[in-house]
């Protein structure tokens, strides 16, 4: 199971993640070239107090998946993870 992704109006899970991009699966549909802002929840660092990483980027690909949509995002900017209670 991938990282939890908090999207505007919903959630998703990462399929693949790197410093410059992310492929995620969600039940929300997006359009290519749309700007997007989301939070990655890094529960592995501390399960009792997860870290959140805010990301901004643009959607480069959208394809239908079995249970929703796969969305590829080029990450333009991100903030270092910080703990949230």
mmCIF file of N, CA and C in Angstrom:
data_model
loop_
_atom_site.group_PDB
_atom_site.id
_atom_site.type_symbol
_atom_site.label_atom_id
_atom_site.label_comp_id
_atom_site.label_asym_id
_atom_site.label_seq_id
_atom_site.Cartn_x
_atom_site.Cartn_y
_atom_site.Cartn_z
ATOM 1 N N UNK A 1 0.852 -1.179 0.000
ATOM 2 C CA UNK A 1 0.000 0.000 0.000
ATOM 3 C C UNK A 1 0.894 1.237 0.000
ATOM 4 N N UNK A 2 0.555 2.220 -0.813
ATOM 5 C CA UNK A 2 1.352 3.433 -0.929
ATOM 6 C C UNK A 2 1.051 4.441 0.162
ATOM 7 N N UNK A 3 1.672 5.600 0.022
ATOM 8 C CA UNK A 3 1.464 6.684 0.979
ATOM 9 C C UNK A 3 0.079 7.292 0.800
ATOM 10 N N UNK A 4 -0.506 7.734 1.895
ATOM 11 C CA UNK A 4 -1.778 8.439 1.859
ATOM 12 C C UNK A 4 -1.556 9.820 1.253
ATOM 13 N N UNK A 5 -2.447 10.213 0.331
ATOM 14 C CA UNK A 5 -2.396 11.522 -0.312
ATOM 15 C C UNK A 5 -3.680 12.265 0.034
ATOM 16 N N UNK A 6 -3.542 13.447 0.633
ATOM 17 C CA UNK A 6 -4.700 14.283 0.947
ATOM 18 C C UNK A 6 -4.854 15.309 -0.167
ATOM 19 N N UNK A 7 -5.940 15.162 -0.920
ATOM 20 C CA UNK A 7 -6.227 16.010 -2.072
ATOM 21 C C UNK A 7 -7.332 16.998 -1.724
ATOM 22 N N UNK A 8 -7.461 18.070 -2.495
ATOM 23 C CA UNK A 8 -8.610 18.950 -2.281
ATOM 24 C C UNK A 8 -9.896 18.163 -2.551
ATOM 25 N N UNK A 9 -10.690 17.944 -1.545
ATOM 26 C CA UNK A 9 -11.955 17.242 -1.728
ATOM 27 C C UNK A 9 -11.882 15.731 -1.690
ATOM 28 N N UNK A 10 -10.751 15.140 -1.309
ATOM 29 C CA UNK A 10 -10.691 13.683 -1.264
ATOM 30 C C UNK A 10 -9.326 13.162 -0.868
ATOM 31 N N UNK A 11 -9.153 11.858 -1.086
ATOM 32 C CA UNK A 11 -7.886 11.205 -0.747
ATOM 33 C C UNK A 11 -7.440 10.324 -1.905
ATOM 34 N N UNK A 12 -6.202 9.876 -1.826
ATOM 35 C CA UNK A 12 -5.646 8.942 -2.788
ATOM 36 C C UNK A 12 -4.511 8.180 -2.138
ATOM 37 N N UNK A 13 -3.848 7.345 -2.926
ATOM 38 C CA UNK A 13 -2.673 6.586 -2.478
ATOM 39 C C UNK A 13 -1.622 6.635 -3.572
ATOM 40 N N UNK A 14 -0.366 6.752 -3.165
ATOM 41 C CA UNK A 14 0.702 6.753 -4.160
ATOM 42 C C UNK A 14 0.910 5.351 -4.709
ATOM 43 N N UNK A 15 1.241 5.291 -5.982
ATOM 44 C CA UNK A 15 1.661 4.048 -6.623
ATOM 45 C C UNK A 15 3.175 4.081 -6.780
ATOM 46 N N UNK A 16 3.673 5.260 -7.128
ATOM 47 C CA UNK A 16 5.096 5.469 -7.335
ATOM 48 C C UNK A 16 5.405 6.906 -6.918
ATOM 49 N N UNK A 17 6.564 7.111 -6.298
ATOM 50 C CA UNK A 17 6.892 8.434 -5.775
ATOM 51 C C UNK A 17 8.383 8.682 -5.907
ATOM 52 N N UNK A 18 8.749 9.882 -6.386
ATOM 53 C CA UNK A 18 10.151 10.280 -6.447
ATOM 54 C C UNK A 18 10.246 11.749 -6.054
ATOM 55 N N UNK A 19 11.454 12.287 -6.076
ATOM 56 C CA UNK A 19 11.662 13.683 -5.701
ATOM 57 C C UNK A 19 10.991 14.643 -6.684
ATOM 58 N N UNK A 20 10.819 14.218 -7.926
ATOM 59 C CA UNK A 20 10.287 15.117 -8.959
ATOM 60 C C UNK A 20 8.868 14.800 -9.405
ATOM 61 N N UNK A 21 8.298 13.695 -8.944
ATOM 62 C CA UNK A 21 6.949 13.367 -9.385
ATOM 63 C C UNK A 21 6.314 12.261 -8.581
ATOM 64 N N UNK A 22 5.016 12.106 -8.807
ATOM 65 C CA UNK A 22 4.258 11.079 -8.105
ATOM 66 C C UNK A 22 3.176 10.543 -9.039
ATOM 67 N N UNK A 23 2.950 9.243 -8.957
ATOM 68 C CA UNK A 23 1.811 8.610 -9.614
ATOM 69 C C UNK A 23 0.895 8.163 -8.499
ATOM 70 N N UNK A 24 -0.350 8.633 -8.545
ATOM 71 C CA UNK A 24 -1.273 8.288 -7.473
ATOM 72 C C UNK A 24 -2.575 7.762 -8.044
ATOM 73 N N UNK A 25 -3.307 7.057 -7.196
ATOM 74 C CA UNK A 25 -4.620 6.547 -7.570
ATOM 75 C C UNK A 25 -5.652 7.174 -6.647
ATOM 76 N N UNK A 26 -6.747 7.638 -7.239
ATOM 77 C CA UNK A 26 -7.802 8.316 -6.499
ATOM 78 C C UNK A 26 -9.134 8.089 -7.193
ATOM 79 N N UNK A 27 -10.216 8.383 -6.494
ATOM 80 C CA UNK A 27 -11.526 8.285 -7.136
ATOM 81 C C UNK A 27 -11.932 9.621 -7.759
ATOM 82 N N UNK A 28 -11.095 10.640 -7.621
ATOM 83 C CA UNK A 28 -11.351 11.946 -8.217
ATOM 84 C C UNK A 28 -10.743 12.017 -9.611
ATOM 85 N N UNK A 29 -11.447 12.676 -10.527
ATOM 86 C CA UNK A 29 -10.905 12.874 -11.866
ATOM 87 C C UNK A 29 -10.276 14.259 -11.955
ATOM 88 N N UNK A 30 -9.121 14.336 -12.599
ATOM 89 C CA UNK A 30 -8.428 15.594 -12.823
ATOM 90 C C UNK A 30 -8.166 15.739 -14.311
ATOM 91 N N UNK A 31 -7.743 16.942 -14.719
ATOM 92 C CA UNK A 31 -7.399 17.202 -16.121
ATOM 93 C C UNK A 31 -5.896 17.425 -16.234
ATOM 94 N N UNK A 32 -5.330 17.015 -17.356
ATOM 95 C CA UNK A 32 -3.907 17.260 -17.581
ATOM 96 C C UNK A 32 -3.645 18.760 -17.643
ATOM 97 N N UNK A 33 -2.452 19.130 -17.244
ATOM 98 C CA UNK A 33 -1.953 20.497 -17.194
ATOM 99 C C UNK A 33 -2.614 21.345 -16.103
ATOM 100 N N UNK A 34 -3.479 20.743 -15.303
ATOM 101 C CA UNK A 34 -4.091 21.437 -14.179
ATOM 102 C C UNK A 34 -3.066 21.571 -13.054
ATOM 103 N N UNK A 35 -2.994 22.728 -12.379
ATOM 104 C CA UNK A 35 -2.148 22.799 -11.185
ATOM 105 C C UNK A 35 -2.811 22.013 -10.056
ATOM 106 N N UNK A 36 -1.986 21.502 -9.152
ATOM 107 C CA UNK A 36 -2.523 20.721 -8.037
ATOM 108 C C UNK A 36 -1.661 20.947 -6.803
ATOM 109 N N UNK A 37 -2.299 20.936 -5.652
ATOM 110 C CA UNK A 37 -1.612 21.025 -4.364
ATOM 111 C C UNK A 37 -2.163 19.908 -3.490
ATOM 112 N N UNK A 38 -1.278 19.176 -2.816
ATOM 113 C CA UNK A 38 -1.712 18.048 -1.996
ATOM 114 C C UNK A 38 -0.699 17.797 -0.894
ATOM 115 N N UNK A 39 -1.099 16.977 0.073
ATOM 116 C CA UNK A 39 -0.218 16.586 1.173
ATOM 117 C C UNK A 39 0.051 15.093 1.103
ATOM 118 N N UNK A 40 1.314 14.713 1.225
ATOM 119 C CA UNK A 40 1.692 13.310 1.389
ATOM 120 C C UNK A 40 1.826 13.055 2.881
ATOM 121 N N UNK A 41 1.219 11.995 3.365
ATOM 122 C CA UNK A 41 1.271 11.659 4.787
ATOM 123 C C UNK A 41 2.299 10.547 4.972
ATOM 124 N N UNK A 42 3.379 10.862 5.659
ATOM 125 C CA UNK A 42 4.500 9.938 5.845
ATOM 126 C C UNK A 42 4.373 9.265 7.203
ATOM 127 N N UNK A 43 3.529 8.266 7.268
ATOM 128 C CA UNK A 43 3.250 7.573 8.533
ATOM 129 C C UNK A 43 4.415 6.711 8.999
ATOM 130 N N UNK A 44 5.280 6.309 8.073
ATOM 131 C CA UNK A 44 6.377 5.408 8.427
ATOM 132 C C UNK A 44 7.413 6.061 9.335
ATOM 133 N N UNK A 45 7.543 7.391 9.269
ATOM 134 C CA UNK A 45 8.533 8.069 10.108
ATOM 135 C C UNK A 45 8.188 7.964 11.587
ATOM 136 N N UNK A 46 6.907 8.086 11.911
ATOM 137 C CA UNK A 46 6.426 7.966 13.290
ATOM 138 C C UNK A 46 4.931 7.667 13.232
ATOM 139 N N UNK A 47 4.525 6.393 13.331
ATOM 140 C CA UNK A 47 3.113 6.028 13.184
ATOM 141 C C UNK A 47 2.175 6.745 14.155
ATOM 142 N N UNK A 48 2.682 7.126 15.323
ATOM 143 C CA UNK A 48 1.830 7.801 16.298
ATOM 144 C C UNK A 48 1.707 9.300 16.031
ATOM 145 N N UNK A 49 2.610 9.830 15.235
ATOM 146 C CA UNK A 49 2.603 11.263 14.917
ATOM 147 C C UNK A 49 3.101 11.435 13.485
ATOM 148 N N UNK A 50 2.221 11.220 12.500
ATOM 149 C CA UNK A 50 2.650 11.231 11.099
ATOM 150 C C UNK A 50 3.184 12.592 10.647
ATOM 151 N N UNK A 51 4.083 12.537 9.679
ATOM 152 C CA UNK A 51 4.639 13.740 9.069
ATOM 153 C C UNK A 51 3.890 14.017 7.771
ATOM 154 N N UNK A 52 3.691 15.290 7.476
ATOM 155 C CA UNK A 52 3.008 15.695 6.253
ATOM 156 C C UNK A 52 3.977 16.484 5.391
ATOM 157 N N UNK A 53 3.952 16.226 4.087
ATOM 158 C CA UNK A 53 4.774 16.964 3.143
ATOM 159 C C UNK A 53 3.850 17.622 2.122
ATOM 160 N N UNK A 54 3.833 18.944 2.094
ATOM 161 C CA UNK A 54 2.988 19.698 1.156
ATOM 162 C C UNK A 54 3.686 19.748 -0.202
ATOM 163 N N UNK A 55 2.963 19.382 -1.261
ATOM 164 C CA UNK A 55 3.506 19.366 -2.617
ATOM 165 C C UNK A 55 2.656 20.223 -3.542
ATOM 166 N N UNK A 56 3.316 20.876 -4.486
ATOM 167 C CA UNK A 56 2.639 21.632 -5.533
ATOM 168 C C UNK A 56 3.220 21.203 -6.864
ATOM 169 N N UNK A 57 2.354 21.095 -7.861
ATOM 170 C CA UNK A 57 2.833 20.693 -9.167
ATOM 171 C C UNK A 57 1.758 20.808 -10.221
ATOM 172 N N UNK A 58 1.985 20.098 -11.326
ATOM 173 C CA UNK A 58 1.003 20.101 -12.406
ATOM 174 C C UNK A 58 0.764 18.669 -12.865
ATOM 175 N N UNK A 59 -0.458 18.416 -13.270
ATOM 176 C CA UNK A 59 -0.866 17.081 -13.698
ATOM 177 C C UNK A 59 -0.411 16.872 -15.139
ATOM 178 N N UNK A 60 0.321 15.790 -15.369
ATOM 179 C CA UNK A 60 0.847 15.523 -16.710
ATOM 180 C C UNK A 60 0.151 14.357 -17.405
ATOM 181 N N UNK A 61 -0.544 13.514 -16.641
ATOM 182 C CA UNK A 61 -1.244 12.376 -17.257
ATOM 183 C C UNK A 61 -2.380 11.932 -16.350
ATOM 184 N N UNK A 62 -3.498 11.560 -16.967
ATOM 185 C CA UNK A 62 -4.639 11.001 -16.247
ATOM 186 C C UNK A 62 -5.120 9.798 -17.036
ATOM 187 N N UNK A 63 -5.282 8.662 -16.368
ATOM 188 C CA UNK A 63 -5.804 7.471 -17.040
ATOM 189 C C UNK A 63 -6.764 6.746 -16.115
ATOM 190 N N UNK A 64 -7.770 6.153 -16.717
ATOM 191 C CA UNK A 64 -8.755 5.423 -15.926
ATOM 192 C C UNK A 64 -8.126 4.142 -15.383
ATOM 193 N N UNK A 65 -8.422 3.847 -14.122
ATOM 194 C CA UNK A 65 -7.936 2.635 -13.458
ATOM 195 C C UNK A 65 -9.136 1.784 -13.073
ATOM 196 N N UNK A 66 -8.884 0.595 -12.568
ATOM 197 C CA UNK A 66 -9.962 -0.312 -12.177
ATOM 198 C C UNK A 66 -10.885 0.317 -11.149
ATOM 199 N N UNK A 67 -10.305 0.989 -10.173
ATOM 200 C CA UNK A 67 -11.129 1.555 -9.098
ATOM 201 C C UNK A 67 -10.974 3.069 -9.003
ATOM 202 N N UNK A 68 -10.963 3.757 -10.118
ATOM 203 C CA UNK A 68 -10.859 5.211 -10.102
ATOM 204 C C UNK A 68 -9.960 5.721 -11.201
ATOM 205 N N UNK A 69 -9.015 6.587 -10.820
ATOM 206 C CA UNK A 69 -8.132 7.248 -11.776
ATOM 207 C C UNK A 69 -6.689 7.178 -11.308
ATOM 208 N N UNK A 70 -5.787 7.042 -12.256
ATOM 209 C CA UNK A 70 -4.355 7.184 -11.991
ATOM 210 C C UNK A 70 -3.941 8.549 -12.504
ATOM 211 N N UNK A 71 -3.268 9.289 -11.648
ATOM 212 C CA UNK A 71 -2.911 10.671 -11.943
ATOM 213 C C UNK A 71 -1.401 10.829 -11.755
ATOM 214 N N UNK A 72 -0.710 11.274 -12.818
ATOM 215 C CA UNK A 72 0.728 11.523 -12.749
ATOM 216 C C UNK A 72 0.958 13.020 -12.575
ATOM 217 N N UNK A 73 1.775 13.367 -11.584
ATOM 218 C CA UNK A 73 2.015 14.770 -11.240
ATOM 219 C C UNK A 73 3.512 15.056 -11.279
ATOM 220 N N UNK A 74 3.901 16.129 -11.983
ATOM 221 C CA UNK A 74 5.258 16.663 -11.878
ATOM 222 C C UNK A 74 5.270 17.604 -10.686
ATOM 223 N N UNK A 75 6.134 17.335 -9.721
ATOM 224 C CA UNK A 75 6.204 18.171 -8.521
ATOM 225 C C UNK A 75 7.152 19.339 -8.787
ATOM 226 N N UNK A 76 6.624 20.561 -8.653
ATOM 227 C CA UNK A 76 7.417 21.777 -8.852
ATOM 228 C C UNK A 76 8.024 22.276 -7.550
ATOM 229 N N UNK A 77 7.290 22.060 -6.451
ATOM 230 C CA UNK A 77 7.724 22.585 -5.158
ATOM 231 C C UNK A 77 7.175 21.698 -4.054
ATOM 232 N N UNK A 78 7.947 21.564 -2.989
ATOM 233 C CA UNK A 78 7.453 20.837 -1.815
ATOM 234 C C UNK A 78 8.104 21.404 -0.566
ATOM 235 N N UNK A 79 7.428 21.237 0.553
ATOM 236 C CA UNK A 79 7.998 21.643 1.834
ATOM 237 C C UNK A 79 8.463 20.391 2.554
ATOM 238 N N UNK A 80 9.501 20.534 3.328
ATOM 239 C CA UNK A 80 10.025 19.392 4.066
ATOM 240 C C UNK A 80 8.976 18.878 5.037
ATOM 241 N N UNK A 81 8.986 17.579 5.295
ATOM 242 C CA UNK A 81 7.976 17.002 6.183
ATOM 243 C C UNK A 81 7.999 17.622 7.573
ATOM 244 N N UNK A 82 6.805 17.799 8.121
ATOM 245 C CA UNK A 82 6.679 18.277 9.496
ATOM 246 C C UNK A 82 5.627 17.436 10.206
ATOM 247 N N UNK A 83 5.814 17.205 11.510
ATOM 248 C CA UNK A 83 4.841 16.385 12.236
ATOM 249 C C UNK A 83 3.528 17.125 12.435
ATOM 250 N N UNK A 84 2.441 16.385 12.406
ATOM 251 C CA UNK A 84 1.112 16.937 12.686
ATOM 252 C C UNK A 84 0.466 16.079 13.754
ATOM 253 N N UNK A 85 -0.222 16.705 14.657
ATOM 254 C CA UNK A 85 -0.923 15.967 15.714
ATOM 255 C C UNK A 85 -2.329 15.644 15.287
#
